[in-house]
């Protein structure tokens, strides 16, 4: 490379030699060996701007360097996959020319230090990932994990404030931007006390022909910067996310969101996409202008040149590295066909948003940046996206972190204590009604919501069709901590089962892998096992992974979060008549358990609640059976046999039955004796957890049809009794276990969270 | 063909929902989206100010939207007796613009609240409630953080006395509104504002189709050939000729 094209060093920045001599690369989040590698690849020492760009592109957050080799093993293809991983979001075919774009992403570290804006910008970011694909966002789901909020003490109060802030942040952003928050899960566990998990999933709807991709093709095409201006917020946000202990970092690394501007950006972008002038588009998310420009050019195999003096800014005097690393929100990079710039400019002007031509597409395979007329950065794209350092951290299972369960040492549940135990479990924050949270979210804007939060899956109608999307987001982190492979498989099984229970045929999943530091060998083992488990289940259930996100270094002090591979499943309901809820609908129906009957107390909510014990493995899971059970419930729903269906998960069958009774305000008299295919203890029978189990309510006259379908799918079917009356009555081989008025169950379930959050429950 | 303008402010987010509901209930092509910068709404039979967060609800809900050019046209149309319905943020805008009395304050429990609530129709004497018997309870969605209706006692007494409380929360008061008021109308009765979202309740699959009754009312009103209830005498006179 001729020396006259070498980048210059802007005034006030360290020179390449100063960076080398002072080991300043560490401030750009480069490890020592990575800096050496960067110099070798470049054939010279990088400038500060270049080092910053390399540092952020090689960060765990952007490069997936510790997980890439594992993610490659996941199934990503299938007949209905229109776009797999690698773009801003995955896209699946919904039929009739319609498609759904979706993805889940984490905003854990920002939410830990600045709950409101951390959570809000998490929502903003995932929305942009989806509408970037040309889809109109139609649903948000959240997966939230906090430390305990029951009890007393400074930590508990801090967690309540944190949760209130996160909920308000999601509400503040999602409600304003006008995308309904239709579902999600909220889990409380000491493992998340100092490092909460805030994962947001967005689903958008588009016609097949509306799909937009993030490739900067066409030499000479202009590169437009649209949306909000760039400020100094969120600089090093991506590297921050790649470093342990969020509390050691500064709040200034957290971005501030403006949902109003995002709303304008959505409308302006969708209007622009409809003009057919757009070549490629990408949101400026993690690592802002850097990742958007680099990834778009790299996908196209082109090059990109930008003049940083043309970037709209909130304040003067920003250095090139600040402009490139800023994570100011609500910004997009768009490549349009040369000569059509005016189309974008007019649209964005009308929506009162900035639109600046900041560069052009080249064919050099490089990213070249200018400032004040001089080249300040010249880097080969290959080094930033292809030839990334991969990290294979040592993998070693630490058996001391996998406590065995000695059930014989756990005192048996006395028959007379079953009722009070059920009431206590219903009031556990993880199991209790989440209305205190969900009522703060607008779950109906868009006027398409068919099932609001609180049933198994959320259901959103696709306007202009008789189809709907069913979606659910799930993971049991405790199971994953005890057996990451089975736990991750359970996450896929539960999310897809929830979709099936609602009448949806699961199509694909998105995953958010929340783990502690991969540099801890046991955590590296958890990650390896969990990804294997995801792959097992996705292959068995025919639901490929089409998008996802990895969030590592989720630890604070000595506490590692549970390995938490959150899975968001999306399915299609082909006939609105198939939409099915978890609430019992009427008295006189038959109640049956469809599916597996073997359960375990390993890692159960019951053991934590009643014995303060986290031990054992994960409950057994037979993926072939899971697949048959889901196919069976779907066929039964399509045949019009199912009045309600409810996945049996946290708290076991007793809690599941209580939830359906509460939701439907109807009691039932049920005998659980037939569920004990082996010599089950009472606590196992009532509160044991397992996979592949669905409580179904059917018209008594049509039981034979259901039995026929179940037999054809080789899915076990156990009749429990009938709905009716004001009480939930459970017996075992006719011996009474409990009798509780549904109103009393409802009271325990609904008042728990509002009471803890010090507020009145809604009537 | 009936033509209803749905105003689009920057940050409106129920504009498309309202337009779809109008088209579904009153026939395709009924609704047209009208940009906030429009200065004229000539030829429009009715106007809907939709829900959302106009200008981000910055400063105060509806406080910036009232200055939008289109509000001049809304005011003129309202003065001519054209039926105007403000839903949620639209209600807040109409109050800020002085087209409706009172103000909408932060919910008493300080949280945004999304729910489906029973709402009693207190007055049928508006173009938007004409098809609904007084006292009938509708199941309608709400979704707001600032929905607590407030006015001083004299104004509240006047609203009650003049039958200008159009809808009232029938069950639990979800936001602490004075006298459980969910919606009111102007002295001339053609401008109505309400916090509940009828456009989210026009099909059984939405959970309720009670909201369609408001749009059916508009159809009746427009079919009657007069948008101003006070004009009925004139209609009768004309008929006598």
PDB file of N, CA and C in Angstrom, chain A residues 599-678:
ATOM      1  N   UNK A 599     -42.776 -37.900  35.310  1.00  0.00           N
ATOM      2  CA  UNK A 599     -42.399 -36.584  35.807  1.00  0.00           C
ATOM      3  C   UNK A 599     -41.270 -36.738  36.812  1.00  0.00           C
ATOM      4  N   UNK A 600     -40.692 -35.605  37.212  1.00  0.00           N
ATOM      5  CA  UNK A 600     -39.629 -35.645  38.213  1.00  0.00           C
ATOM      6  C   UNK A 600     -39.683 -34.376  39.046  1.00  0.00           C
ATOM      7  N   UNK A 601     -39.156 -34.482  40.243  1.00  0.00           N
ATOM      8  CA  UNK A 601     -39.042 -33.279  41.074  1.00  0.00           C
ATOM      9  C   UNK A 601     -37.690 -32.598  40.857  1.00  0.00           C
ATOM     10  N   UNK A 602     -36.847 -33.201  40.056  1.00  0.00           N
ATOM     11  CA  UNK A 602     -35.531 -32.617  39.774  1.00  0.00           C
ATOM     12  C   UNK A 602     -35.690 -31.181  39.278  1.00  0.00           C
ATOM     13  N   UNK A 603     -35.027 -30.272  39.939  1.00  0.00           N
ATOM     14  CA  UNK A 603     -35.028 -28.886  39.473  1.00  0.00           C
ATOM     15  C   UNK A 603     -36.395 -28.240  39.460  1.00  0.00           C
ATOM     16  N   UNK A 604     -37.335 -28.778  40.227  1.00  0.00           N
ATOM     17  CA  UNK A 604     -38.705 -28.274  40.156  1.00  0.00           C
ATOM     18  C   UNK A 604     -38.908 -27.017  40.999  1.00  0.00           C
ATOM     19  N   UNK A 605     -39.951 -26.295  40.630  1.00  0.00           N
ATOM     20  CA  UNK A 605     -40.346 -25.126  41.410  1.00  0.00           C
ATOM     21  C   UNK A 605     -40.743 -25.583  42.824  1.00  0.00           C
ATOM     22  N   UNK A 606     -41.348 -26.756  42.916  1.00  0.00           N
ATOM     23  CA  UNK A 606     -41.768 -27.294  44.208  1.00  0.00           C
ATOM     24  C   UNK A 606     -40.582 -27.472  45.149  1.00  0.00           C
ATOM     25  N   UNK A 607     -39.500 -28.051  44.653  1.00  0.00           N
ATOM     26  CA  UNK A 607     -38.341 -28.287  45.530  1.00  0.00           C
ATOM     27  C   UNK A 607     -37.744 -26.969  46.014  1.00  0.00           C
ATOM     28  N   UNK A 608     -37.743 -25.967  45.166  1.00  0.00           N
ATOM     29  CA  UNK A 608     -37.201 -24.667  45.575  1.00  0.00           C
ATOM     30  C   UNK A 608     -38.130 -24.039  46.602  1.00  0.00           C
ATOM     31  N   UNK A 609     -39.419 -24.070  46.301  1.00  0.00           N
ATOM     32  CA  UNK A 609     -40.386 -23.412  47.165  1.00  0.00           C
ATOM     33  C   UNK A 609     -40.482 -24.086  48.532  1.00  0.00           C
ATOM     34  N   UNK A 610     -40.582 -25.404  48.524  1.00  0.00           N
ATOM     35  CA  UNK A 610     -40.904 -26.108  49.767  1.00  0.00           C
ATOM     36  C   UNK A 610     -39.676 -26.614  50.514  1.00  0.00           C
ATOM     37  N   UNK A 611     -38.593 -26.832  49.790  1.00  0.00           N
ATOM     38  CA  UNK A 611     -37.412 -27.408  50.440  1.00  0.00           C
ATOM     39  C   UNK A 611     -36.150 -26.610  50.175  1.00  0.00           C
ATOM     40  N   UNK A 612     -36.287 -25.453  49.527  1.00  0.00           N
ATOM     41  CA  UNK A 612     -35.154 -24.587  49.236  1.00  0.00           C
ATOM     42  C   UNK A 612     -34.009 -25.379  48.594  1.00  0.00           C
ATOM     43  N   UNK A 613     -34.378 -26.215  47.650  1.00  0.00           N
ATOM     44  CA  UNK A 613     -33.432 -27.166  47.103  1.00  0.00           C
ATOM     45  C   UNK A 613     -33.388 -27.080  45.580  1.00  0.00           C
ATOM     46  N   UNK A 614     -32.192 -26.884  45.042  1.00  0.00           N
ATOM     47  CA  UNK A 614     -32.000 -26.951  43.588  1.00  0.00           C
ATOM     48  C   UNK A 614     -31.066 -28.125  43.333  1.00  0.00           C
ATOM     49  N   UNK A 615     -31.617 -29.226  42.886  1.00  0.00           N
ATOM     50  CA  UNK A 615     -30.803 -30.427  42.730  1.00  0.00           C
ATOM     51  C   UNK A 615     -31.438 -31.375  41.735  1.00  0.00           C
ATOM     52  N   UNK A 616     -30.621 -32.310  41.290  1.00  0.00           N
ATOM     53  CA  UNK A 616     -31.088 -33.312  40.342  1.00  0.00           C
ATOM     54  C   UNK A 616     -30.681 -32.935  38.940  1.00  0.00           C
ATOM     55  N   UNK A 617     -31.324 -33.559  37.973  1.00  0.00           N
ATOM     56  CA  UNK A 617     -31.052 -33.196  36.591  1.00  0.00           C
ATOM     57  C   UNK A 617     -32.175 -32.322  36.090  1.00  0.00           C
ATOM     58  N   UNK A 618     -32.473 -32.437  34.811  1.00  0.00           N
ATOM     59  CA  UNK A 618     -33.706 -31.849  34.282  1.00  0.00           C
ATOM     60  C   UNK A 618     -34.674 -33.014  34.149  1.00  0.00           C
ATOM     61  N   UNK A 619     -35.968 -32.750  34.130  1.00  0.00           N
ATOM     62  CA  UNK A 619     -36.913 -33.850  33.942  1.00  0.00           C
ATOM     63  C   UNK A 619     -36.633 -34.565  32.622  1.00  0.00           C
ATOM     64  N   UNK A 620     -37.027 -35.810  32.525  1.00  0.00           N
ATOM     65  CA  UNK A 620     -36.775 -36.555  31.288  1.00  0.00           C
ATOM     66  C   UNK A 620     -37.516 -35.930  30.111  1.00  0.00           C
ATOM     67  N   UNK A 621     -36.935 -36.005  28.938  1.00  0.00           N
ATOM     68  CA  UNK A 621     -37.624 -35.521  27.738  1.00  0.00           C
ATOM     69  C   UNK A 621     -37.368 -36.487  26.587  1.00  0.00           C
ATOM     70  N   UNK A 622     -38.459 -36.883  25.939  1.00  0.00           N
ATOM     71  CA  UNK A 622     -38.394 -37.792  24.796  1.00  0.00           C
ATOM     72  C   UNK A 622     -38.873 -36.978  23.594  1.00  0.00           C
ATOM     73  N   UNK A 623     -37.934 -36.528  22.770  1.00  0.00           N
ATOM     74  CA  UNK A 623     -38.280 -35.581  21.706  1.00  0.00           C
ATOM     75  C   UNK A 623     -39.194 -36.178  20.656  1.00  0.00           C
ATOM     76  N   UNK A 624     -39.082 -37.485  20.441  1.00  0.00           N
ATOM     77  CA  UNK A 624     -39.977 -38.121  19.462  1.00  0.00           C
ATOM     78  C   UNK A 624     -41.413 -38.075  19.995  1.00  0.00           C
ATOM     79  N   UNK A 625     -41.561 -38.366  21.276  1.00  0.00           N
ATOM     80  CA  UNK A 625     -42.891 -38.301  21.887  1.00  0.00           C
ATOM     81  C   UNK A 625     -43.408 -36.853  21.849  1.00  0.00           C
ATOM     82  N   UNK A 626     -42.511 -35.907  22.155  1.00  0.00           N
ATOM     83  CA  UNK A 626     -42.901 -34.498  22.128  1.00  0.00           C
ATOM     84  C   UNK A 626     -43.491 -34.136  20.766  1.00  0.00           C
ATOM     85  N   UNK A 627     -42.806 -34.568  19.740  1.00  0.00           N
ATOM     86  CA  UNK A 627     -43.256 -34.268  18.388  1.00  0.00           C
ATOM     87  C   UNK A 627     -44.645 -34.869  18.138  1.00  0.00           C
ATOM     88  N   UNK A 628     -44.854 -36.102  18.615  1.00  0.00           N
ATOM     89  CA  UNK A 628     -46.149 -36.758  18.395  1.00  0.00           C
ATOM     90  C   UNK A 628     -47.263 -36.066  19.176  1.00  0.00           C
ATOM     91  N   UNK A 629     -46.930 -35.649  20.401  1.00  0.00           N
ATOM     92  CA  UNK A 629     -47.942 -34.987  21.236  1.00  0.00           C
ATOM     93  C   UNK A 629     -48.362 -33.659  20.605  1.00  0.00           C
ATOM     94  N   UNK A 630     -47.381 -32.917  20.096  1.00  0.00           N
ATOM     95  CA  UNK A 630     -47.716 -31.630  19.465  1.00  0.00           C
ATOM     96  C   UNK A 630     -48.561 -31.854  18.202  1.00  0.00           C
ATOM     97  N   UNK A 631     -48.166 -32.852  17.424  1.00  0.00           N
ATOM     98  CA  UNK A 631     -48.939 -33.135  16.195  1.00  0.00           C
ATOM     99  C   UNK A 631     -50.357 -33.558  16.568  1.00  0.00           C
ATOM    100  N   UNK A 632     -50.473 -34.300  17.654  1.00  0.00           N
ATOM    101  CA  UNK A 632     -51.776 -34.795  18.092  1.00  0.00           C
ATOM    102  C   UNK A 632     -52.685 -33.646  18.531  1.00  0.00           C
ATOM    103  N   UNK A 633     -52.131 -32.736  19.347  1.00  0.00           N
ATOM    104  CA  UNK A 633     -52.986 -31.644  19.832  1.00  0.00           C
ATOM    105  C   UNK A 633     -53.401 -30.754  18.661  1.00  0.00           C
ATOM    106  N   UNK A 634     -52.500 -30.576  17.714  1.00  0.00           N
ATOM    107  CA  UNK A 634     -52.836 -29.748  16.549  1.00  0.00           C
ATOM    108  C   UNK A 634     -53.948 -30.397  15.717  1.00  0.00           C
ATOM    109  N   UNK A 635     -53.850 -31.705  15.555  1.00  0.00           N
ATOM    110  CA  UNK A 635     -54.879 -32.381  14.760  1.00  0.00           C
ATOM    111  C   UNK A 635     -56.225 -32.340  15.492  1.00  0.00           C
ATOM    112  N   UNK A 636     -56.157 -32.524  16.803  1.00  0.00           N
ATOM    113  CA  UNK A 636     -57.392 -32.493  17.595  1.00  0.00           C
ATOM    114  C   UNK A 636     -58.030 -31.103  17.560  1.00  0.00           C
ATOM    115  N   UNK A 637     -57.199 -30.081  17.617  1.00  0.00           N
ATOM    116  CA  UNK A 637     -57.709 -28.704  17.532  1.00  0.00           C
ATOM    117  C   UNK A 637     -58.342 -28.474  16.155  1.00  0.00           C
ATOM    118  N   UNK A 638     -57.637 -28.907  15.125  1.00  0.00           N
ATOM    119  CA  UNK A 638     -58.149 -28.703  13.759  1.00  0.00           C
ATOM    120  C   UNK A 638     -59.461 -29.443  13.551  1.00  0.00           C
ATOM    121  N   UNK A 639     -59.628 -30.559  14.272  1.00  0.00           N
ATOM    122  CA  UNK A 639     -60.863 -31.330  14.152  1.00  0.00           C
ATOM    123  C   UNK A 639     -61.979 -30.723  14.988  1.00  0.00           C
ATOM    124  N   UNK A 640     -61.662 -29.652  15.703  1.00  0.00           N
ATOM    125  CA  UNK A 640     -62.690 -28.973  16.496  1.00  0.00           C
ATOM    126  C   UNK A 640     -63.023 -29.683  17.791  1.00  0.00           C
ATOM    127  N   UNK A 641     -62.103 -30.533  18.273  1.00  0.00           N
ATOM    128  CA  UNK A 641     -62.398 -31.314  19.477  1.00  0.00           C
ATOM    129  C   UNK A 641     -61.985 -30.614  20.762  1.00  0.00           C
ATOM    130  N   UNK A 642     -61.086 -29.641  20.654  1.00  0.00           N
ATOM    131  CA  UNK A 642     -60.435 -29.112  21.851  1.00  0.00           C
ATOM    132  C   UNK A 642     -61.060 -27.780  22.270  1.00  0.00           C
ATOM    133  N   UNK A 643     -61.630 -27.759  23.463  1.00  0.00           N
ATOM    134  CA  UNK A 643     -62.205 -26.510  23.970  1.00  0.00           C
ATOM    135  C   UNK A 643     -61.134 -25.632  24.600  1.00  0.00           C
ATOM    136  N   UNK A 644     -60.168 -26.251  25.231  1.00  0.00           N
ATOM    137  CA  UNK A 644     -59.013 -25.498  25.741  1.00  0.00           C
ATOM    138  C   UNK A 644     -57.848 -26.462  25.861  1.00  0.00           C
ATOM    139  N   UNK A 645     -56.653 -25.898  25.818  1.00  0.00           N
ATOM    140  CA  UNK A 645     -55.448 -26.717  25.967  1.00  0.00           C
ATOM    141  C   UNK A 645     -54.429 -25.908  26.744  1.00  0.00           C
ATOM    142  N   UNK A 646     -53.769 -26.576  27.684  1.00  0.00           N
ATOM    143  CA  UNK A 646     -52.806 -25.854  28.513  1.00  0.00           C
ATOM    144  C   UNK A 646     -51.576 -26.721  28.731  1.00  0.00           C
ATOM    145  N   UNK A 647     -50.448 -26.177  28.335  1.00  0.00           N
ATOM    146  CA  UNK A 647     -49.172 -26.852  28.539  1.00  0.00           C
ATOM    147  C   UNK A 647     -48.916 -27.008  30.033  1.00  0.00           C
ATOM    148  N   UNK A 648     -48.412 -28.150  30.407  1.00  0.00           N
ATOM    149  CA  UNK A 648     -48.138 -28.465  31.800  1.00  0.00           C
ATOM    150  C   UNK A 648     -46.684 -28.138  32.080  1.00  0.00           C
ATOM    151  N   UNK A 649     -46.416 -27.041  32.787  1.00  0.00           N
ATOM    152  CA  UNK A 649     -45.004 -26.698  33.011  1.00  0.00           C
ATOM    153  C   UNK A 649     -44.719 -26.406  34.472  1.00  0.00           C
ATOM    154  N   UNK A 650     -44.276 -25.190  34.795  1.00  0.00           N
ATOM    155  CA  UNK A 650     -43.854 -24.870  36.165  1.00  0.00           C
ATOM    156  C   UNK A 650     -44.915 -25.250  37.193  1.00  0.00           C
ATOM    157  N   UNK A 651     -44.513 -26.008  38.194  1.00  0.00           N
ATOM    158  CA  UNK A 651     -45.423 -26.362  39.276  1.00  0.00           C
ATOM    159  C   UNK A 651     -46.197 -27.641  39.019  1.00  0.00           C
ATOM    160  N   UNK A 652     -45.991 -28.237  37.856  1.00  0.00           N
ATOM    161  CA  UNK A 652     -46.591 -29.544  37.607  1.00  0.00           C
ATOM    162  C   UNK A 652     -48.069 -29.501  37.301  1.00  0.00           C
ATOM    163  N   UNK A 653     -48.676 -30.695  37.340  1.00  0.00           N
ATOM    164  CA  UNK A 653     -50.055 -30.810  36.878  1.00  0.00           C
ATOM    165  C   UNK A 653     -51.027 -30.065  37.792  1.00  0.00           C
ATOM    166  N   UNK A 654     -50.745 -30.022  39.080  1.00  0.00           N
ATOM    167  CA  UNK A 654     -51.680 -29.361  40.001  1.00  0.00           C
ATOM    168  C   UNK A 654     -51.774 -27.873  39.680  1.00  0.00           C
ATOM    169  N   UNK A 655     -50.622 -27.263  39.450  1.00  0.00           N
ATOM    170  CA  UNK A 655     -50.625 -25.831  39.127  1.00  0.00           C
ATOM    171  C   UNK A 655     -51.284 -25.597  37.766  1.00  0.00           C
ATOM    172  N   UNK A 656     -51.018 -26.467  36.827  1.00  0.00           N
ATOM    173  CA  UNK A 656     -51.598 -26.317  35.489  1.00  0.00           C
ATOM    174  C   UNK A 656     -53.117 -26.371  35.549  1.00  0.00           C
ATOM    175  N   UNK A 657     -53.642 -27.346  36.289  1.00  0.00           N
ATOM    176  CA  UNK A 657     -55.101 -27.473  36.422  1.00  0.00           C
ATOM    177  C   UNK A 657     -55.673 -26.239  37.103  1.00  0.00           C
ATOM    178  N   UNK A 658     -54.979 -25.776  38.141  1.00  0.00           N
ATOM    179  CA  UNK A 658     -55.455 -24.584  38.852  1.00  0.00           C
ATOM    180  C   UNK A 658     -55.479 -23.375  37.921  1.00  0.00           C
ATOM    181  N   UNK A 659     -54.479 -23.250  37.078  1.00  0.00           N
ATOM    182  CA  UNK A 659     -54.420 -22.096  36.159  1.00  0.00           C
ATOM    183  C   UNK A 659     -55.589 -22.103  35.174  1.00  0.00           C
ATOM    184  N   UNK A 660     -55.902 -23.289  34.645  1.00  0.00           N
ATOM    185  CA  UNK A 660     -57.030 -23.357  33.716  1.00  0.00           C
ATOM    186  C   UNK A 660     -58.350 -23.059  34.430  1.00  0.00           C
ATOM    187  N   UNK A 661     -58.445 -23.511  35.680  1.00  0.00           N
ATOM    188  CA  UNK A 661     -59.655 -23.244  36.464  1.00  0.00           C
ATOM    189  C   UNK A 661     -59.791 -21.749  36.747  1.00  0.00           C
ATOM    190  N   UNK A 662     -58.688 -21.132  37.150  1.00  0.00           N
ATOM    191  CA  UNK A 662     -58.709 -19.697  37.463  1.00  0.00           C
ATOM    192  C   UNK A 662     -59.074 -18.900  36.208  1.00  0.00           C
ATOM    193  N   UNK A 663     -58.399 -19.215  35.112  1.00  0.00           N
ATOM    194  CA  UNK A 663     -58.610 -18.445  33.883  1.00  0.00           C
ATOM    195  C   UNK A 663     -60.041 -18.585  33.376  1.00  0.00           C
ATOM    196  N   UNK A 664     -60.651 -19.749  33.610  1.00  0.00           N
ATOM    197  CA  UNK A 664     -61.996 -19.967  33.110  1.00  0.00           C
ATOM    198  C   UNK A 664     -63.078 -19.760  34.166  1.00  0.00           C
ATOM    199  N   UNK A 665     -62.668 -19.456  35.402  1.00  0.00           N
ATOM    200  CA  UNK A 665     -63.609 -19.304  36.524  1.00  0.00           C
ATOM    201  C   UNK A 665     -64.564 -20.493  36.601  1.00  0.00           C
ATOM    202  N   UNK A 666     -64.005 -21.691  36.477  1.00  0.00           N
ATOM    203  CA  UNK A 666     -64.825 -22.889  36.592  1.00  0.00           C
ATOM    204  C   UNK A 666     -64.010 -23.966  37.308  1.00  0.00           C
ATOM    205  N   UNK A 667     -64.681 -24.714  38.161  1.00  0.00           N
ATOM    206  CA  UNK A 667     -63.993 -25.758  38.908  1.00  0.00           C
ATOM    207  C   UNK A 667     -63.961 -27.065  38.140  1.00  0.00           C
ATOM    208  N   UNK A 668     -63.508 -28.108  38.841  1.00  0.00           N
ATOM    209  CA  UNK A 668     -63.461 -29.433  38.222  1.00  0.00           C
ATOM    210  C   UNK A 668     -63.259 -30.466  39.316  1.00  0.00           C
ATOM    211  N   UNK A 669     -63.691 -31.677  39.031  1.00  0.00           N
ATOM    212  CA  UNK A 669     -63.442 -32.793  39.936  1.00  0.00           C
ATOM    213  C   UNK A 669     -62.638 -33.827  39.165  1.00  0.00           C
ATOM    214  N   UNK A 670     -61.411 -34.037  39.614  1.00  0.00           N
ATOM    215  CA  UNK A 670     -60.459 -34.806  38.822  1.00  0.00           C
ATOM    216  C   UNK A 670     -59.726 -35.824  39.681  1.00  0.00           C
ATOM    217  N   UNK A 671     -59.504 -36.977  39.113  1.00  0.00           N
ATOM    218  CA  UNK A 671     -58.737 -37.989  39.820  1.00  0.00           C
ATOM    219  C   UNK A 671     -57.405 -38.198  39.095  1.00  0.00           C
ATOM    220  N   UNK A 672     -56.327 -38.067  39.853  1.00  0.00           N
ATOM    221  CA  UNK A 672     -55.002 -38.112  39.246  1.00  0.00           C
ATOM    222  C   UNK A 672     -54.371 -39.490  39.329  1.00  0.00           C
ATOM    223  N   UNK A 673     -55.102 -40.434  39.911  1.00  0.00           N
ATOM    224  CA  UNK A 673     -54.521 -41.761  40.154  1.00  0.00           C
ATOM    225  C   UNK A 673     -53.910 -42.389  38.910  1.00  0.00           C
ATOM    226  N   UNK A 674     -54.594 -42.228  37.787  1.00  0.00           N
ATOM    227  CA  UNK A 674     -54.128 -42.893  36.573  1.00  0.00           C
ATOM    228  C   UNK A 674     -52.830 -42.294  36.035  1.00  0.00           C
ATOM    229  N   UNK A 675     -52.427 -41.124  36.558  1.00  0.00           N
ATOM    230  CA  UNK A 675     -51.176 -40.515  36.093  1.00  0.00           C
ATOM    231  C   UNK A 675     -49.952 -41.209  36.676  1.00  0.00           C
ATOM    232  N   UNK A 676     -50.169 -41.946  37.770  1.00  0.00           N
ATOM    233  CA  UNK A 676     -49.030 -42.587  38.425  1.00  0.00           C
ATOM    234  C   UNK A 676     -48.728 -43.916  37.747  1.00  0.00           C
ATOM    235  N   UNK A 677     -47.957 -43.862  36.668  1.00  0.00           N
ATOM    236  CA  UNK A 677     -47.619 -45.102  35.963  1.00  0.00           C
ATOM    237  C   UNK A 677     -46.527 -45.852  36.709  1.00  0.00           C
ATOM    238  N   UNK A 678     -45.845 -45.158  37.595  1.00  0.00           N
ATOM    239  CA  UNK A 678     -44.951 -45.862  38.515  1.00  0.00           C
ATOM    240  C   UNK A 678     -45.369 -45.435  39.926  1.00  0.00           C
TER     241      UNK A 678
END
